PDB file of C-alpha atoms and ligand atoms in Angstrom:
ATOM      1  CA  UNK P   3       0.004  -0.017  -0.015  1.00  0.00           C
ATOM      2  CA  UNK P   4       1.262   3.425  -0.882  1.00  0.00           C
ATOM      3  CA  UNK P   5       0.932   6.552   1.266  1.00  0.00           C
ATOM      4  CA  UNK P   6      -0.339   9.507  -0.694  1.00  0.00           C
ATOM      5  CA  UNK P   7       0.873  12.963   0.560  1.00  0.00           C
ATOM      6  CA  UNK P   8      -0.611  16.197  -0.789  1.00  0.00           C
ATOM      7  CA  UNK P   9       1.718  19.181  -0.495  1.00  0.00           C
ATOM      8  CA  UNK P  10      -0.788  21.962  -0.210  1.00  0.00           C
ATOM      9  CA  UNK P  11      -1.234  25.599   0.587  1.00  0.00           C
ATOM     10  CA  UNK P  12      -3.394  27.971  -1.421  1.00  0.00           C
ATOM     11  CA  UNK P  13      -0.877  30.656  -0.845  1.00  0.00           C
ATOM     12  CA  UNK P  14       1.639  31.023  -3.670  1.00  0.00           C
ATOM     13  CA  UNK P  15       5.373  30.768  -3.431  1.00  0.00           C
ATOM     14  CA  UNK P  16       5.576  29.076  -0.002  1.00  0.00           C
ATOM     15  CA  UNK P  17       7.848  26.175  -1.150  1.00  0.00           C
ATOM     16  CA  UNK P  18       5.273  23.541  -2.054  1.00  0.00           C
ATOM     17  CA  UNK P  19       7.097  22.491  -5.211  1.00  0.00           C
ATOM     18  CA  UNK P  20      10.596  22.748  -3.718  1.00  0.00           C
ATOM     19  CA  UNK P  21       9.374  20.520  -0.826  1.00  0.00           C
ATOM     20  CA  UNK P  22       7.473  18.010  -3.003  1.00  0.00           C
ATOM     21  CA  UNK P  23      10.541  17.506  -5.181  1.00  0.00           C
ATOM     22  CA  UNK P  24      13.150  17.343  -2.366  1.00  0.00           C
ATOM     23  CA  UNK P  25      11.143  15.180  -0.106  1.00  0.00           C
ATOM     24  CA  UNK P  26      10.420  12.753  -2.967  1.00  0.00           C
ATOM     25  CA  UNK P  27      14.052  12.757  -4.050  1.00  0.00           C
ATOM     26  CA  UNK P  28      15.344  12.180  -0.506  1.00  0.00           C
ATOM     27  CA  UNK P  29      12.864   9.339   0.135  1.00  0.00           C
ATOM     28  CA  UNK P  30      14.104   7.715  -3.112  1.00  0.00           C
ATOM     29  CA  UNK P  31      17.870   8.417  -2.867  1.00  0.00           C
ATOM     30  CA  UNK P  32      18.459   8.138   0.896  1.00  0.00           C
ATOM     31  CA  UNK P  33      15.779   5.618   1.861  1.00  0.00           C
ATOM     32  CA  UNK P  34      15.432   3.536  -1.351  1.00  0.00           C
ATOM     33  CA  UNK P  35      11.688   4.163  -1.421  1.00  0.00           C
ATOM     34  CA  UNK P  36       9.716   3.946  -4.642  1.00  0.00           C
ATOM     35  CA  UNK P  37       8.255   7.371  -5.184  1.00  0.00           C
ATOM     36  CA  UNK P  38       5.719   8.752  -7.686  1.00  0.00           C
ATOM     37  CA  UNK P  39       5.482  12.585  -7.938  1.00  0.00           C
ATOM     38  CA  UNK P  40       2.192  13.863  -9.341  1.00  0.00           C
ATOM     39  CA  UNK P  41       2.118  17.432 -10.652  1.00  0.00           C
ATOM     40  CA  UNK P  42      -1.380  18.938 -10.600  1.00  0.00           C
ATOM     41  CA  UNK P  43      -0.281  22.565 -11.061  1.00  0.00           C
ATOM     42  CA  UNK P  44      -0.802  24.109 -14.520  1.00  0.00           C
ATOM     43  CA  UNK P  45       2.418  26.162 -13.850  1.00  0.00           C
ATOM     44  CA  UNK P  46       4.195  22.778 -14.113  1.00  0.00           C
ATOM     45  CA  UNK P  47       7.118  23.916 -11.968  1.00  0.00           C
ATOM     46  CA  UNK P  48       7.659  20.451 -10.536  1.00  0.00           C
ATOM     47  CA  UNK P  49       7.619  18.916 -13.999  1.00  0.00           C
ATOM     48  CA  UNK P  50      10.280  21.398 -15.058  1.00  0.00           C
ATOM     49  CA  UNK P  51      12.284  20.649 -11.882  1.00  0.00           C
ATOM     50  CA  UNK P  52      12.164  16.998 -12.814  1.00  0.00           C
ATOM     51  CA  UNK P  53      13.480  17.653 -16.288  1.00  0.00           C
ATOM     52  CA  UNK P  54      10.261  17.121 -18.212  1.00  0.00           C
ATOM     53  CA  UNK P  55      10.277  18.108 -21.839  1.00  0.00           C
ATOM     54  CA  UNK P  56       7.018  17.814 -23.841  1.00  0.00           C
ATOM     55  CA  UNK P  57       7.235  14.545 -25.739  1.00  0.00           C
ATOM     56  CA  UNK P  58       3.744  14.064 -27.214  1.00  0.00           C
ATOM     57  CA  UNK P  59       2.813  11.437 -24.558  1.00  0.00           C
ATOM     58  CA  UNK P  60      -0.199  12.124 -22.266  1.00  0.00           C
ATOM     59  CA  UNK P  61       0.224  14.306 -19.185  1.00  0.00           C
ATOM     60  CA  UNK P  62      -1.947  14.927 -16.177  1.00  0.00           C
ATOM     61  CA  UNK P  63      -4.084  17.171 -18.394  1.00  0.00           C
ATOM     62  CA  UNK P  64      -5.199  14.246 -20.647  1.00  0.00           C
ATOM     63  CA  UNK P  65      -5.816  12.055 -17.661  1.00  0.00           C
ATOM     64  CA  UNK P  66      -8.017  14.640 -15.965  1.00  0.00           C
ATOM     65  CA  UNK P  67      -9.788  15.587 -19.173  1.00  0.00           C
ATOM     66  CA  UNK P  68     -10.634  11.961 -20.029  1.00  0.00           C
ATOM     67  CA  UNK P  69     -11.896  11.243 -16.522  1.00  0.00           C
ATOM     68  CA  UNK P  70     -13.821  14.505 -16.308  1.00  0.00           C
ATOM     69  CA  UNK P  71     -15.692  13.644 -19.562  1.00  0.00           C
ATOM     70  CA  UNK P  72     -16.949  10.482 -17.799  1.00  0.00           C
ATOM     71  CA  UNK P  73     -14.694   8.079 -19.720  1.00  0.00           C
ATOM     72  CA  UNK P  74     -13.156   5.179 -17.944  1.00  0.00           C
ATOM     73  CA  UNK P  75      -9.493   5.665 -17.069  1.00  0.00           C
ATOM     74  CA  UNK P  76      -7.499   2.484 -17.183  1.00  0.00           C
ATOM     75  CA  UNK P  77      -4.249   1.808 -15.227  1.00  0.00           C
ATOM     76  CA  UNK P  78      -2.527   1.407 -18.573  1.00  0.00           C
ATOM     77  CA  UNK P  79      -3.596   4.914 -19.706  1.00  0.00           C
ATOM     78  CA  UNK P  80      -2.166   6.335 -16.454  1.00  0.00           C
ATOM     79  CA  UNK P  81       1.037   4.254 -16.788  1.00  0.00           C
ATOM     80  CA  UNK P  82       1.541   5.808 -20.214  1.00  0.00           C
ATOM     81  CA  UNK P  83       1.702   9.286 -18.554  1.00  0.00           C
ATOM     82  CA  UNK P  84       4.376   8.212 -16.032  1.00  0.00           C
ATOM     83  CA  UNK P  85       7.976   9.270 -16.767  1.00  0.00           C
ATOM     84  CA  UNK P  86      11.143   8.754 -14.753  1.00  0.00           C
ATOM     85  CA  UNK P  87      13.540  11.345 -13.480  1.00  0.00           C
ATOM     86  CA  UNK P  88      17.097  10.115 -13.179  1.00  0.00           C
ATOM     87  CA  UNK P  89      18.227  13.068 -11.057  1.00  0.00           C
ATOM     88  CA  UNK P  90      15.498  12.665  -8.414  1.00  0.00           C
ATOM     89  CA  UNK P  91      15.358   8.801  -8.931  1.00  0.00           C
ATOM     90  CA  UNK P  92      11.522   9.046  -8.880  1.00  0.00           C
ATOM     91  CA  UNK P  93       8.702   8.429 -11.315  1.00  0.00           C
ATOM     92  CA  UNK P  94       6.442  11.340 -12.125  1.00  0.00           C
ATOM     93  CA  UNK P  95       3.260  12.421 -13.913  1.00  0.00           C
ATOM     94  CA  UNK P  96       3.962  15.829 -15.479  1.00  0.00           C
ATOM     95  CA  UNK P  97       1.520  18.625 -15.860  1.00  0.00           C
ATOM     96  CA  UNK P  98       1.235  21.401 -18.488  1.00  0.00           C
ATOM     97  CA  UNK P  99      -0.405  24.750 -18.919  1.00  0.00           C
ATOM     98  CA  UNK P 100      -3.535  23.158 -20.534  1.00  0.00           C
ATOM     99  CA  UNK P 101      -4.442  21.701 -17.193  1.00  0.00           C
ATOM    100  CA  UNK P 102      -5.800  25.213 -16.302  1.00  0.00           C
ATOM    101  CA  UNK P 103      -8.651  24.883 -18.714  1.00  0.00           C
ATOM    102  CA  UNK P 104      -9.518  21.344 -17.633  1.00  0.00           C
ATOM    103  CA  UNK P 105     -10.418  22.680 -14.120  1.00  0.00           C
ATOM    104  CA  UNK P 106     -13.544  24.241 -15.649  1.00  0.00           C
ATOM    105  CA  UNK P 107     -14.599  20.919 -17.139  1.00  0.00           C
ATOM    106  CA  UNK P 108     -13.859  19.180 -13.837  1.00  0.00           C
ATOM    107  CA  UNK P 109     -16.262  21.508 -11.973  1.00  0.00           C
ATOM    108  CA  UNK P 110     -19.243  20.106 -13.922  1.00  0.00           C
ATOM    109  CA  UNK P 111     -18.217  16.441 -13.988  1.00  0.00           C
ATOM    110  CA  UNK P 112     -20.059  13.700 -12.196  1.00  0.00           C
ATOM    111  CA  UNK P 113     -18.288  12.852  -8.957  1.00  0.00           C
ATOM    112  CA  UNK P 114     -15.942  15.702  -9.612  1.00  0.00           C
ATOM    113  CA  UNK P 115     -14.026  15.376  -6.304  1.00  0.00           C
ATOM    114  CA  UNK P 116     -12.842  11.869  -7.088  1.00  0.00           C
ATOM    115  CA  UNK P 117     -11.285  12.429 -10.524  1.00  0.00           C
ATOM    116  CA  UNK P 118      -7.678  12.334  -9.288  1.00  0.00           C
ATOM    117  CA  UNK P 119      -8.450   9.464  -6.880  1.00  0.00           C
ATOM    118  CA  UNK P 120      -9.649   7.385  -9.847  1.00  0.00           C
ATOM    119  CA  UNK P 121      -6.478   8.276 -11.786  1.00  0.00           C
ATOM    120  CA  UNK P 122      -4.254   7.367  -8.767  1.00  0.00           C
ATOM    121  CA  UNK P 123      -6.014   4.032  -8.380  1.00  0.00           C
ATOM    122  CA  UNK P 124      -4.516   1.175  -6.224  1.00  0.00           C
ATOM    123  CA  UNK P 125      -3.478  -0.596  -9.437  1.00  0.00           C
ATOM    124  CA  UNK P 126      -1.324   2.395 -10.420  1.00  0.00           C
ATOM    125  CA  UNK P 127       0.031   3.336  -6.988  1.00  0.00           C
ATOM    126  CA  UNK P 128       0.600  -0.093  -5.359  1.00  0.00           C
ATOM    127  CA  UNK P 129       4.160  -0.310  -6.743  1.00  0.00           C
ATOM    128  CA  UNK P 130       5.057   2.926  -4.942  1.00  0.00           C
ATOM    129  CA  UNK P 131       5.811   3.450  -1.277  1.00  0.00           C
ATOM    130  CA  UNK P 132       4.945   7.149  -1.530  1.00  0.00           C
ATOM    131  CA  UNK P 133       2.934   9.263  -3.963  1.00  0.00           C
ATOM    132  CA  UNK P 134       3.518  13.005  -3.547  1.00  0.00           C
ATOM    133  CA  UNK P 135       1.062  15.445  -5.044  1.00  0.00           C
ATOM    134  CA  UNK P 136       2.361  18.952  -5.767  1.00  0.00           C
ATOM    135  CA  UNK P 137      -0.718  21.207  -5.482  1.00  0.00           C
ATOM    136  CA  UNK P 138      -1.354  24.573  -7.158  1.00  0.00           C
ATOM    137  CA  UNK P 139      -1.931  27.785  -5.124  1.00  0.00           C
ATOM    138  CA  UNK P 140      -5.683  27.827  -5.224  1.00  0.00           C
ATOM    139  CA  UNK P 141      -8.619  26.393  -3.238  1.00  0.00           C
ATOM    140  CA  UNK P 142     -10.339  25.184  -6.420  1.00  0.00           C
ATOM    141  CA  UNK P 143     -11.331  21.729  -7.841  1.00  0.00           C
ATOM    142  CA  UNK P 144      -7.776  20.502  -8.279  1.00  0.00           C
ATOM    143  CA  UNK P 145      -6.951  21.052  -4.593  1.00  0.00           C
ATOM    144  CA  UNK P 146     -10.231  19.379  -3.594  1.00  0.00           C
ATOM    145  CA  UNK P 147      -9.213  16.441  -5.781  1.00  0.00           C
ATOM    146  CA  UNK P 148      -5.788  16.279  -4.199  1.00  0.00           C
ATOM    147  CA  UNK P 149      -7.270  16.198  -0.631  1.00  0.00           C
ATOM    148  CA  UNK P 150      -9.752  13.555  -1.699  1.00  0.00           C
ATOM    149  CA  UNK P 151      -6.996  11.316  -3.142  1.00  0.00           C
ATOM    150  CA  UNK P 152      -4.576  11.860  -0.231  1.00  0.00           C
ATOM    151  CA  UNK P 153      -3.911  10.098   3.044  1.00  0.00           C
ATOM    152  CA  UNK P 154      -1.845  12.907   4.462  1.00  0.00           C
ATOM    153  CA  UNK P 155      -1.479  16.681   3.945  1.00  0.00           C
ATOM    154  CA  UNK P 156       1.861  18.441   4.291  1.00  0.00           C
ATOM    155  CA  UNK P 157       1.480  22.260   4.523  1.00  0.00           C
ATOM    156  CA  UNK P 158       4.512  24.337   3.899  1.00  0.00           C
ATOM    157  CA  UNK P 159       4.140  27.809   5.488  1.00  0.00           C
ATOM    158  CA  UNK P 160       6.460  30.654   4.653  1.00  0.00           C
ATOM    159  CA  UNK P 161       7.522  32.219   7.926  1.00  0.00           C
ATOM    160  CA  UNK P 162       7.187  35.781   6.679  1.00  0.00           C
ATOM    161  CA  UNK P 163       4.554  38.517   7.018  1.00  0.00           C
ATOM    162  CA  UNK P 164       0.986  37.407   6.471  1.00  0.00           C
ATOM    163  CA  UNK P 165       2.134  33.798   6.345  1.00  0.00           C
ATOM    164  CA  UNK P 166      -0.784  32.565   8.400  1.00  0.00           C
ATOM    165  CA  UNK P 167      -3.391  34.305   6.305  1.00  0.00           C
ATOM    166  CA  UNK P 168      -5.594  31.804   4.634  1.00  0.00           C
ATOM    167  CA  UNK P 169      -4.520  28.776   6.712  1.00  0.00           C
ATOM    168  CA  UNK P 170      -8.001  28.764   8.244  1.00  0.00           C
ATOM    169  CA  UNK P 171      -9.616  28.410   4.860  1.00  0.00           C
ATOM    170  CA  UNK P 172      -7.367  25.424   4.104  1.00  0.00           C
ATOM    171  CA  UNK P 173      -8.213  23.896   7.520  1.00  0.00           C
ATOM    172  CA  UNK P 174     -11.931  24.363   6.787  1.00  0.00           C
ATOM    173  CA  UNK P 175     -11.617  22.694   3.377  1.00  0.00           C
ATOM    174  CA  UNK P 176      -9.569  19.844   5.026  1.00  0.00           C
ATOM    175  CA  UNK P 177     -12.368  19.301   7.549  1.00  0.00           C
ATOM    176  CA  UNK P 178     -15.130  19.432   4.987  1.00  0.00           C
ATOM    177  CA  UNK P 179     -13.405  16.843   2.778  1.00  0.00           C
ATOM    178  CA  UNK P 180     -12.572  14.640   5.735  1.00  0.00           C
ATOM    179  CA  UNK P 181     -16.211  14.681   6.936  1.00  0.00           C
ATOM    180  CA  UNK P 182     -17.850  14.349   3.565  1.00  0.00           C
ATOM    181  CA  UNK P 183     -15.568  12.375   1.238  1.00  0.00           C
ATOM    182  CA  UNK P 184     -12.290  11.146   2.688  1.00  0.00           C
ATOM    183  CA  UNK P 185     -12.500  10.155   6.344  1.00  0.00           C
ATOM    184  CA  UNK P 186      -8.940   8.754   6.403  1.00  0.00           C
ATOM    185  CA  UNK P 187      -7.344  12.193   5.600  1.00  0.00           C
ATOM    186  CA  UNK P 188      -4.957  13.353   8.249  1.00  0.00           C
ATOM    187  CA  UNK P 189      -2.418  16.118   8.772  1.00  0.00           C
ATOM    188  CA  UNK P 190       1.159  15.100   8.181  1.00  0.00           C
ATOM    189  CA  UNK P 191       2.087  18.513   9.596  1.00  0.00           C
ATOM    190  CA  UNK P 192       2.827  22.126   9.018  1.00  0.00           C
ATOM    191  CA  UNK P 193       6.366  22.763   7.663  1.00  0.00           C
ATOM    192  CA  UNK P 194       7.866  26.221   8.369  1.00  0.00           C
ATOM    193  CA  UNK P 195       9.791  27.344   5.307  1.00  0.00           C
ATOM    194  CA  UNK P 196      12.085  30.195   4.342  1.00  0.00           C
ATOM    195  CA  UNK P 197      13.015  30.660   8.018  1.00  0.00           C
ATOM    196  CA  UNK P 198      15.660  33.373   8.557  1.00  0.00           C
ATOM    197  CA  UNK P 199      16.984  35.409  11.448  1.00  0.00           C
ATOM    198  CA  UNK P 200      14.513  38.289  11.075  1.00  0.00           C
ATOM    199  CA  UNK P 201      12.139  39.283  13.771  1.00  0.00           C
ATOM    200  CA  UNK P 202       9.163  38.582  11.444  1.00  0.00           C
ATOM    201  CA  UNK P 203      10.394  35.024  10.851  1.00  0.00           C
ATOM    202  CA  UNK P 204      10.880  34.388  14.559  1.00  0.00           C
ATOM    203  CA  UNK P 205       7.476  35.743  15.380  1.00  0.00           C
ATOM    204  CA  UNK P 206       5.752  33.718  12.610  1.00  0.00           C
ATOM    205  CA  UNK P 207       7.426  30.540  13.980  1.00  0.00           C
ATOM    206  CA  UNK P 208       6.192  31.358  17.523  1.00  0.00           C
ATOM    207  CA  UNK P 209       2.611  32.028  16.335  1.00  0.00           C
ATOM    208  CA  UNK P 210       2.592  28.781  14.298  1.00  0.00           C
ATOM    209  CA  UNK P 211       3.581  26.711  17.269  1.00  0.00           C
ATOM    210  CA  UNK P 212       1.197  28.597  19.586  1.00  0.00           C
ATOM    211  CA  UNK P 213      -1.752  27.978  17.262  1.00  0.00           C
ATOM    212  CA  UNK P 214      -0.942  24.577  15.840  1.00  0.00           C
ATOM    213  CA  UNK P 215       1.244  22.891  18.478  1.00  0.00           C
ATOM    214  CA  UNK P 216       2.053  19.311  17.647  1.00  0.00           C
ATOM    215  CA  UNK P 217       0.959  19.833  14.068  1.00  0.00           C
ATOM    216  CA  UNK P 218       4.008  21.907  13.419  1.00  0.00           C
ATOM    217  CA  UNK P 219       6.907  19.685  12.387  1.00  0.00           C
ATOM    218  CA  UNK P 220      10.135  19.826  14.438  1.00  0.00           C
ATOM    219  CA  UNK P 221      12.100  20.318  11.230  1.00  0.00           C
ATOM    220  CA  UNK P 222      12.052  23.689   9.540  1.00  0.00           C
ATOM    221  CA  UNK P 223      13.556  24.852   6.261  1.00  0.00           C
ATOM    222  CA  UNK P 224      15.824  27.898   6.182  1.00  0.00           C
ATOM    223  CA  UNK P 225      15.763  30.597   3.565  1.00  0.00           C
ATOM    224  CA  UNK P 226      18.554  29.876   1.114  1.00  0.00           C
ATOM    225  CA  UNK P 227      19.618  30.624  -2.451  1.00  0.00           C
ATOM    226  CA  UNK P 228      20.448  26.935  -2.685  1.00  0.00           C
ATOM    227  CA  UNK P 229      16.721  26.248  -3.193  1.00  0.00           C
ATOM    228  CA  UNK P 230      16.602  28.203  -6.405  1.00  0.00           C
ATOM    229  CA  UNK P 231      19.913  26.719  -7.531  1.00  0.00           C
ATOM    230  CA  UNK P 232      18.625  23.224  -6.930  1.00  0.00           C
ATOM    231  CA  UNK P 233      15.674  23.936  -9.183  1.00  0.00           C
ATOM    232  CA  UNK P 234      17.758  25.530 -11.849  1.00  0.00           C
ATOM    233  CA  UNK P 235      20.344  22.749 -11.933  1.00  0.00           C
ATOM    234  CA  UNK P 236      17.744  20.008 -11.305  1.00  0.00           C
ATOM    235  CA  UNK P 237      19.848  18.531  -8.464  1.00  0.00           C
ATOM    236  CA  UNK P 238      18.155  17.369  -5.274  1.00  0.00           C
ATOM    237  CA  UNK P 239      19.206  19.332  -2.230  1.00  0.00           C
ATOM    238  CA  UNK P 240      19.786  16.091  -0.266  1.00  0.00           C
ATOM    239  CA  UNK P 241      22.830  15.261  -2.358  1.00  0.00           C
ATOM    240  CA  UNK P 242      24.360  18.749  -2.112  1.00  0.00           C
ATOM    241  CA  UNK P 243      26.530  19.710   0.779  1.00  0.00           C
ATOM    242  CA  UNK P 244      24.544  22.631   2.156  1.00  0.00           C
ATOM    243  CA  UNK P 245      22.508  23.461   5.235  1.00  0.00           C
ATOM    244  CA  UNK P 246      19.172  23.381   3.568  1.00  0.00           C
ATOM    245  CA  UNK P 247      20.105  19.941   2.110  1.00  0.00           C
ATOM    246  CA  UNK P 248      20.622  18.678   5.666  1.00  0.00           C
ATOM    247  CA  UNK P 249      17.242  20.166   6.618  1.00  0.00           C
ATOM    248  CA  UNK P 250      15.514  18.254   3.792  1.00  0.00           C
ATOM    249  CA  UNK P 251      17.235  15.078   4.992  1.00  0.00           C
ATOM    250  CA  UNK P 252      15.921  15.742   8.491  1.00  0.00           C
ATOM    251  CA  UNK P 253      12.482  16.536   7.176  1.00  0.00           C
ATOM    252  CA  UNK P 254      12.424  13.258   5.332  1.00  0.00           C
ATOM    253  CA  UNK P 255      13.321  11.338   8.529  1.00  0.00           C
ATOM    254  CA  UNK P 256      10.603  13.168  10.437  1.00  0.00           C
ATOM    255  CA  UNK P 257       8.045  12.374   7.641  1.00  0.00           C
ATOM    256  CA  UNK P 258       9.013   8.684   7.787  1.00  0.00           C
ATOM    257  CA  UNK P 259       8.543   8.685  11.531  1.00  0.00           C
ATOM    258  CA  UNK P 260       5.182  10.495  11.354  1.00  0.00           C
ATOM    259  CA  UNK P 261       3.933   8.135   8.626  1.00  0.00           C
TER     260      UNK P 261
HETATM  261  N1  LIG T 315      13.852  27.662   1.469  1.00  0.00           N
HETATM  262  C1  LIG T 315      13.889  28.528   0.489  1.00  0.00           C
HETATM  263  N2  LIG T 315      14.688  29.592   0.608  1.00  0.00           N
HETATM  264  C2  LIG T 315      14.719  30.532  -0.472  1.00  0.00           C
HETATM  265  N3  LIG T 315      14.017  30.386  -1.590  1.00  0.00           N
HETATM  266  C3  LIG T 315      13.171  29.376  -1.669  1.00  0.00           C
HETATM  267  C4  LIG T 315      13.061  28.316  -0.718  1.00  0.00           C
HETATM  268  N4  LIG T 315      12.145  27.427  -1.077  1.00  0.00           N
HETATM  269  C5  LIG T 315      11.719  27.799  -2.303  1.00  0.00           C
HETATM  270  N5  LIG T 315      12.331  28.962  -2.693  1.00  0.00           N
HETATM  271  C6  LIG T 315      12.167  29.728  -3.942  1.00  0.00           C
HETATM  272  O1  LIG T 315      10.927  30.422  -3.842  1.00  0.00           O
HETATM  273  C7  LIG T 315      10.225  30.326  -4.994  1.00  0.00           C
HETATM  274  C8  LIG T 315       8.886  29.639  -4.751  1.00  0.00           C
HETATM  275  O2  LIG T 315       9.108  28.279  -4.335  1.00  0.00           O
HETATM  276  P1  LIG T 315       8.229  27.093  -4.811  1.00  0.00           P
HETATM  277  O3  LIG T 315       8.028  27.142  -6.323  1.00  0.00           O
HETATM  278  O4  LIG T 315       8.752  25.839  -4.246  1.00  0.00           O
HETATM  279  O5  LIG T 315       6.840  27.578  -4.137  1.00  0.00           O
HETATM  280  P2  LIG T 315       5.385  27.040  -4.407  1.00  0.00           P
HETATM  281  O6  LIG T 315       4.627  27.150  -3.088  1.00  0.00           O
HETATM  282  O7  LIG T 315       5.398  25.770  -5.072  1.00  0.00           O
HETATM  283  O8  LIG T 315       4.828  28.177  -5.383  1.00  0.00           O
HETATM  284  P3  LIG T 315       3.479  28.142  -6.218  1.00  0.00           P
HETATM  285  O9  LIG T 315       2.400  28.483  -5.196  1.00  0.00           O
HETATM  286  O10 LIG T 315       3.617  29.198  -7.239  1.00  0.00           O
HETATM  287  O11 LIG T 315       3.270  26.782  -6.771  1.00  0.00           O
HETATM  288  C9  LIG T 315      11.059  29.566  -6.034  1.00  0.00           C
HETATM  289  O12 LIG T 315      11.835  30.511  -6.765  1.00  0.00           O
HETATM  290  C10 LIG T 315      12.052  28.778  -5.089  1.00  0.00           C
HETATM  291  O13 LIG T 315      13.272  28.501  -5.703  1.00  0.00           O
HETATM  292 MG1  LIG T 316       4.528  25.142  -6.918  1.00  0.00          MG
END
């Protein structure tokens, strides 16, 4: 059985993609886990990070369109959309910009919340230990689908000004989905990101632990230019010799413990 983790926060630029990629790569490289990364963001940053180049094969867009139109999605159709990233040592399903328009079609589909769950069926995911879904910065149908398909939610929160804004809306959505559709959904935790020595960052960290206690992970991720370099060079942070690489290694250990 695989564990499905959705990396979510409707706020943009909080380190969702950086975390999805580096957690996935560290689980694969340091812990020999089989990992599938699923990109459901039309910005396709994760796909780019993984080295995806359009190749004419189906992407997440075709899988979601097919399912939204009420057509059966077979495991073989999904497997045809799975690529491998040598650098991260993970499999992945890429996204592309056309996924943005499929969200409209999704919103009128029958059983629209379970589209991604049907794509990530047991037959597709059972050969993976972990499936990590990189969500887009929005509270729309794609995020609802991610929370419906997931077992656990990991919420990166940038420890800067206004970082806690909107967390309540995400919690409310989490609760609604847990109550109505996916009772097994749980929090993996809140991950403070882009932590630095400023007063704002320290105060955001303090407020997070005051409000969310145990839900806040012990590991946090510092602000570092190495994050952008890793994306640009497509090299996982866990194999680079830098502080933030060590932090992602620690995060991965904590995730394994919490799972
Ligand atoms: N710990 C960090 N320190 C400094 N910069 C970071 C860190 N993590 C990510 N970044 C940079 O911040 C930007 C946003 O990061 P990322 O794409 O991971 O966020 P996101 O939450 O996925 O954004 P979006 O909501 O647009 O999908 C990127 O340029 C990335 O390289
Ligand atoms: Mg992103």
